[in-house]
Short mmCIF file of C-alpha atoms in Angstrom, two decimals:
data_model
loop_
_atom_site.label_atom_id
_atom_site.label_comp_id
_atom_site.label_asym_id
_atom_site.label_seq_id
_atom_site.Cartn_x
_atom_site.Cartn_y
_atom_site.Cartn_z
CA MET A 211 -13.09 -15.52 1.31
CA SER A 212 -10.89 -17.94 3.42
CA ASN A 213 -10.30 -17.49 7.13
CA GLU A 214 -12.18 -14.36 7.85
CA HIS A 215 -11.27 -12.58 11.13
CA PHE A 216 -11.68 -9.38 13.02
CA ALA A 217 -9.22 -7.57 15.31
CA ASP A 218 -10.50 -4.70 17.60
CA VAL A 219 -7.56 -2.21 17.44
CA ASN A 220 -7.52 1.61 17.84
CA GLY A 221 -11.41 1.74 17.96
CA GLN A 222 -11.62 -0.06 14.59
CA HIS A 223 -13.20 -3.42 13.92
CA LEU A 224 -10.68 -4.46 11.45
CA PHE A 225 -11.36 -7.28 9.02
CA TYR A 226 -8.61 -9.46 7.82
CA SER A 227 -8.21 -12.73 6.04
CA VAL A 228 -5.39 -15.11 6.25
CA HIS A 229 -3.94 -17.23 3.43
CA GLY A 230 -1.20 -19.75 3.08
CA ALA A 231 1.61 -20.48 5.69
CA GLY A 232 5.07 -19.34 6.48
CA LYS A 233 6.60 -15.95 7.32
CA PRO A 234 3.79 -13.31 7.54
CA LEU A 235 3.30 -10.70 4.85
CA ILE A 236 0.73 -7.99 5.62
CA LEU A 237 -0.85 -7.12 2.26
CA LEU A 238 -2.56 -3.69 1.87
CA HIS A 239 -4.98 -3.12 -0.91
CA GLY A 240 -5.56 0.13 -2.87
CA GLY A 241 -8.21 2.64 -2.51
CA ILE A 242 -11.98 1.78 -2.88
CA ASP A 243 -11.12 -1.87 -3.85
CA PRO A 244 -10.27 -4.31 -1.02
CA ASP A 245 -9.58 -7.08 -3.73
CA SER A 246 -7.17 -5.02 -5.84
CA PHE A 247 -4.41 -7.69 -6.06
CA GLY A 248 -6.87 -10.27 -7.64
CA SER A 249 -5.25 -13.62 -8.02
CA ASN A 250 -1.74 -12.24 -6.95
CA LEU A 251 -3.03 -12.53 -3.28
CA ALA A 252 -3.05 -16.44 -3.82
CA ALA A 253 0.20 -16.31 -5.71
CA LEU A 254 1.99 -14.50 -2.97
CA ALA A 255 0.53 -16.89 -0.40
CA LYS A 256 2.19 -19.94 -2.08
CA GLY A 257 5.50 -19.46 -0.18
CA ARG A 258 4.27 -17.42 2.98
CA GLN A 259 1.35 -16.43 5.17
CA VAL A 260 -0.45 -13.51 3.63
CA ILE A 261 -2.58 -11.60 6.05
CA ALA A 262 -4.91 -9.24 4.03
CA PRO A 263 -6.64 -6.56 6.08
CA HIS A 264 -9.37 -4.26 4.80
CA LEU A 265 -8.62 -0.63 5.70
CA GLN A 266 -11.11 1.50 7.54
CA ALA A 267 -14.40 1.88 5.70
CA HIS A 268 -13.33 -0.64 2.98
CA GLY A 269 -14.70 -4.06 2.40
CA GLY A 270 -15.34 -5.95 5.69
CA THR A 271 -14.12 -3.24 7.97
CA PRO A 272 -16.90 -0.79 8.93
CA ASP A 273 -16.32 2.92 9.01
CA THR A 274 -16.01 5.00 12.20
CA ASP A 275 -16.34 8.69 12.69
CA ARG A 276 -12.59 8.91 12.42
CA PRO A 277 -11.31 10.63 9.09
CA LEU A 278 -9.39 8.57 6.67
CA ARG A 279 -5.63 9.27 7.12
CA SER A 280 -2.63 7.34 6.10
CA GLU A 281 -1.04 7.79 9.48
CA THR A 282 -3.82 6.50 11.61
CA MET A 283 -4.44 3.58 9.26
CA GLY A 284 -0.75 2.89 9.55
CA ASP A 285 -1.37 2.85 13.50
CA ASP A 286 -4.13 0.23 12.81
CA ILE A 287 -1.71 -2.02 10.95
CA ALA A 288 0.90 -1.85 13.59
CA ALA A 289 -1.69 -2.59 16.20
CA LEU A 290 -2.92 -5.56 14.05
CA ILE A 291 0.78 -6.82 13.95
CA GLY A 292 0.91 -6.45 17.72
CA HIS A 293 -2.59 -8.05 18.16
CA LEU A 294 -1.49 -11.04 16.23
CA ASP A 295 1.85 -11.16 18.15
CA LEU A 296 3.85 -11.26 14.89
CA GLY A 297 6.83 -9.36 16.40
CA LYS A 298 8.01 -8.00 13.02
CA ALA A 299 6.13 -8.63 9.74
CA ASP A 300 6.82 -7.77 6.11
CA VAL A 301 4.46 -5.20 4.84
CA MET A 302 3.40 -4.65 1.30
CA GLY A 303 0.90 -2.05 0.06
CA TYR A 304 -0.36 -0.65 -3.27
CA SER A 305 -1.49 2.89 -4.10
CA LEU A 306 -3.38 4.00 -0.94
CA GLY A 307 -2.15 0.77 0.64
CA SER A 308 1.47 1.79 -0.10
CA SER A 309 0.95 5.11 1.68
CA VAL A 310 -0.46 3.14 4.68
CA ALA A 311 2.42 0.69 4.58
CA LEU A 312 5.02 3.57 4.37
CA GLN A 313 3.43 5.20 7.44
CA THR A 314 3.43 1.94 9.36
CA ALA A 315 7.20 1.68 8.72
CA ILE A 316 7.75 5.28 9.42
CA ARG A 317 5.78 5.57 12.69
CA HIS A 318 6.38 1.96 13.98
CA PRO A 319 9.75 0.78 12.81
CA ALA A 320 9.77 -2.02 15.44
CA ALA A 321 6.63 -3.63 13.72
CA VAL A 322 8.08 -3.77 10.12
CA ASP A 323 10.83 -6.09 8.76
CA ARG A 324 10.65 -5.51 5.10
CA LEU A 325 8.50 -3.01 3.04
CA VAL A 326 7.25 -3.37 -0.44
CA LEU A 327 5.73 -0.15 -1.84
CA VAL A 328 3.82 -0.55 -5.17
CA SER A 329 2.97 2.75 -6.96
CA ALA A 330 3.93 4.81 -3.93
CA ALA A 331 4.51 8.57 -3.73
CA MET A 332 6.27 10.35 -0.87
CA ARG A 333 4.81 13.67 -1.62
CA GLN A 334 1.47 14.69 -3.28
CA ASP A 335 3.25 16.16 -6.31
CA GLY A 336 4.73 12.81 -7.05
CA PHE A 337 1.56 12.19 -9.09
CA TYR A 338 1.04 13.75 -12.44
CA PRO A 339 -0.89 17.18 -12.10
CA GLU A 340 -4.05 15.76 -13.74
CA GLY A 341 -4.15 13.00 -11.00
CA VAL A 342 -3.72 15.70 -8.16
CA ALA A 343 -6.64 17.58 -9.87
CA ALA A 344 -8.69 14.45 -9.90
CA PHE A 345 -8.11 13.84 -6.21
CA GLN A 346 -9.14 17.25 -5.51
CA GLN A 347 -12.56 16.60 -7.19
CA LEU A 348 -13.16 13.14 -5.79
CA GLU A 349 -15.06 14.25 -2.69
CA ALA A 350 -17.30 16.50 -4.71
CA ASN A 351 -18.04 13.71 -7.23
CA ALA A 352 -18.80 11.15 -4.45
CA ALA A 353 -22.56 11.38 -4.84
CA THR A 354 -22.28 10.18 -8.57
CA LEU A 355 -19.35 7.62 -8.16
CA GLY A 356 -20.77 5.96 -5.16
CA PRO A 357 -24.06 4.62 -6.78
CA GLY A 358 -22.07 3.54 -9.74
CA VAL A 359 -19.91 1.25 -7.78
CA GLU A 360 -22.77 0.04 -5.66
CA ALA A 361 -24.33 -1.31 -8.65
CA SER A 362 -21.16 -2.95 -9.95
CA PRO A 363 -19.72 -6.53 -9.23
CA LEU A 364 -17.45 -4.83 -6.57
CA GLY A 365 -20.57 -3.27 -4.87
CA LYS A 366 -22.44 -6.52 -4.87
CA ALA A 367 -19.48 -8.31 -3.23
CA TYR A 368 -19.47 -5.77 -0.37
CA PRO A 369 -23.29 -4.73 0.03
CA ASP A 370 -22.48 -3.27 3.46
CA VAL A 371 -20.19 -0.61 2.27
CA ASP A 372 -21.60 2.97 2.03
CA TRP A 373 -19.80 3.73 -1.28
CA THR A 374 -20.75 7.31 -1.41
CA ASN A 375 -19.31 7.79 2.08
CA LEU A 376 -16.14 5.82 1.15
CA PHE A 377 -15.57 8.13 -2.04
CA ARG A 378 -16.05 11.22 0.16
CA LYS A 379 -13.70 10.08 2.87
CA VAL A 380 -11.03 8.86 0.24
CA GLY A 381 -11.43 12.25 -1.49
CA ASP A 382 -11.01 14.03 1.73
CA LEU A 383 -7.69 12.20 2.23
CA THR A 384 -6.23 12.41 -1.36
CA LYS A 385 -6.88 16.14 -1.72
CA ARG A 386 -4.64 16.99 1.22
CA PRO A 387 -0.90 17.87 0.33
CA PHE A 388 1.55 15.75 2.12
CA ASP A 389 5.46 15.43 2.18
CA TRP A 390 6.96 12.28 3.89
CA SER A 391 10.41 12.60 2.52
CA ALA A 392 11.97 13.28 6.06
CA GLY A 393 10.32 10.06 7.22
CA VAL A 394 11.57 8.16 4.10
CA ALA A 395 15.01 9.24 4.66
CA LYS A 396 14.95 7.64 8.27
CA LEU A 397 13.32 4.46 7.24
CA GLN A 398 14.89 1.43 8.93
CA ALA A 399 12.97 -1.24 6.96
CA ARG A 400 14.69 -2.68 3.83
CA THR A 401 12.40 -1.50 1.02
CA LEU A 402 11.47 -2.36 -2.40
CA LEU A 403 9.82 0.25 -4.74
CA VAL A 404 7.76 -1.10 -7.59
CA TYR A 405 6.22 1.00 -10.24
CA ALA A 406 4.29 0.54 -13.59
CA ASP A 407 5.99 1.91 -16.64
CA ALA A 408 2.99 3.97 -17.39
CA ASP A 409 2.18 4.71 -13.67
CA ALA A 410 0.17 7.53 -12.15
CA ILE A 411 3.40 8.50 -10.50
CA ARG A 412 5.79 10.76 -12.41
CA PRO A 413 9.21 9.12 -13.43
CA LYS A 414 11.12 11.93 -11.97
CA HIS A 415 9.49 11.35 -8.54
CA MET A 416 10.17 7.47 -8.76
CA ILE A 417 13.93 8.31 -9.06
CA GLU A 418 13.59 10.89 -6.31
CA PHE A 419 12.10 8.35 -4.00
CA TRP A 420 14.67 5.68 -4.95
CA LYS A 421 17.50 8.33 -4.28
CA ALA A 422 16.01 9.10 -0.90
CA LEU A 423 16.45 5.33 0.01
CA GLY A 424 20.01 5.51 -1.03
CA GLY A 425 19.68 4.15 -4.53
CA GLY A 426 20.84 5.61 -7.81
CA ARG A 427 24.05 7.37 -6.43
CA ARG A 428 26.79 5.10 -7.95
CA ASP A 429 27.79 2.05 -9.88
CA ALA A 430 27.47 -1.07 -7.65
CA GLY A 431 30.92 -2.29 -8.69
CA ILE A 432 31.83 -5.32 -10.65
CA ASP A 433 31.13 -7.65 -7.73
CA GLY A 434 28.02 -5.68 -6.72
CA SER A 435 29.19 -4.97 -3.27
CA LEU A 436 28.45 -1.34 -3.53
CA ARG A 437 24.76 -1.63 -4.43
CA PRO A 438 22.21 -0.25 -1.96
CA ALA A 439 20.36 -2.34 0.49
CA ASN A 440 16.94 -1.22 -1.01
CA GLN A 441 15.60 -2.22 -4.47
CA PHE A 442 13.81 -0.63 -7.30
CA ALA A 443 11.70 -2.26 -10.14
CA ILE A 444 9.62 -0.99 -13.07
CA VAL A 445 7.16 -3.51 -14.52
CA PRO A 446 6.83 -3.27 -18.29
CA ASP A 447 3.48 -2.85 -20.13
CA THR A 448 1.59 -2.02 -16.90
CA THR A 449 -0.34 1.17 -15.68
CA HIS A 450 -1.21 2.20 -12.15
CA TYR A 451 -4.52 0.32 -12.37
CA THR A 452 -3.10 -2.98 -13.78
CA ILE A 453 0.13 -3.43 -11.80
CA PRO A 454 -1.42 -5.05 -8.74
CA VAL A 455 -2.84 -7.92 -10.78
CA ASP A 456 0.15 -8.27 -13.23
CA PRO A 457 1.54 -11.75 -13.29
CA MET A 458 5.11 -10.46 -12.93
CA LEU A 459 4.60 -8.79 -9.67
CA PRO A 460 4.71 -11.87 -7.19
CA GLY A 461 8.03 -13.05 -8.59
CA ILE A 462 9.45 -9.54 -8.11
CA VAL A 463 8.26 -9.35 -4.66
CA GLU A 464 9.43 -12.83 -3.77
CA ARG A 465 12.84 -12.15 -5.13
CA PHE A 466 13.29 -9.22 -2.78
CA LEU A 467 11.76 -10.82 0.18
CA GLY A 468 13.92 -14.03 -0.32
CA ALA A 469 17.06 -12.08 -0.94
CA ALA A 470 16.58 -9.90 2.02
CA SER A 471 15.81 -13.05 4.14
CA GLU A 472 19.12 -14.60 3.02
CA ALA A 473 20.98 -11.39 3.64
CA ALA A 474 19.54 -11.14 7.13
CA GLY A 475 20.23 -14.70 8.01
#
C-alpha cells in the first residue's frame, strides 16, 4: 500500500494511506474489509488526493478498549481532517463507512465539504428485516466467523487483526437500533446518496432518506432550476456487496464532486 501513515487522534493510532493529488477526498471502507473499494480507490485518485483511513480495529488501525460506534469513529475522522490541516474535506463512505461519514458530517459540519454516502441507512430499519436479524446474531457468531476470515486472503493481508474481536465489536455496533433522521434533516454538506438496485437497504428507505435531504418533492422544472442541491443515484446490476467495486461508481462520484465544485465556485 502506498504512502502509509499514522495519526494519533482521540486515543486511536489511526492508519491512513494517501493516493493521488488534488482536492482531498476521505474514503471510508465498509465493515470488516478495509480494502472494500478495490481498484475503485485508484480510479477515484486519478483526479484528486484520496486519503483512505482504516477505522478502529480494522486493517492497520489497532483496536482500543473503546467500543465501536459510528459517532466516535466520526469524531476520529474529523480529528484526522484537523490533524492533516485540510480545513474542509470531501468525505465518502460505504456501508459501515457511510454511517461514519454521515456522523462526521452531522457532528462536525465545519470539517466536511461534500458528502458521498454509498449504501447508507439513517435508521436501523432501513435494512431488510433479515439483515437486521443477521446483525443481531453477528456478535454471537464471531467465534466462527473470525477464524474463517483469518484463514482467507483478507486475513493474510492483515495478520495483526484480531478477527474474532472485530466481528464481536462490529456485531455489538450493528445490533443497536439507531435513528439519525433528525441529524440528516440538519445536514449542511451537499450530499450524494448512491445505492445498488439490489441493495441491503429497502427501496422505501432510500426514498425516505432522499426526501429527508430535500429530494423527490417536485418536478425540477424545464430548466432544472428547481432541482435540489443534493443528488441520488441507483447503480444497476449491483448488490450491497458489489457496489463499492462496480466500475460505474467512480464516474457517478466524480460527476457529483465536479458539479458541486463548479456550483460552489
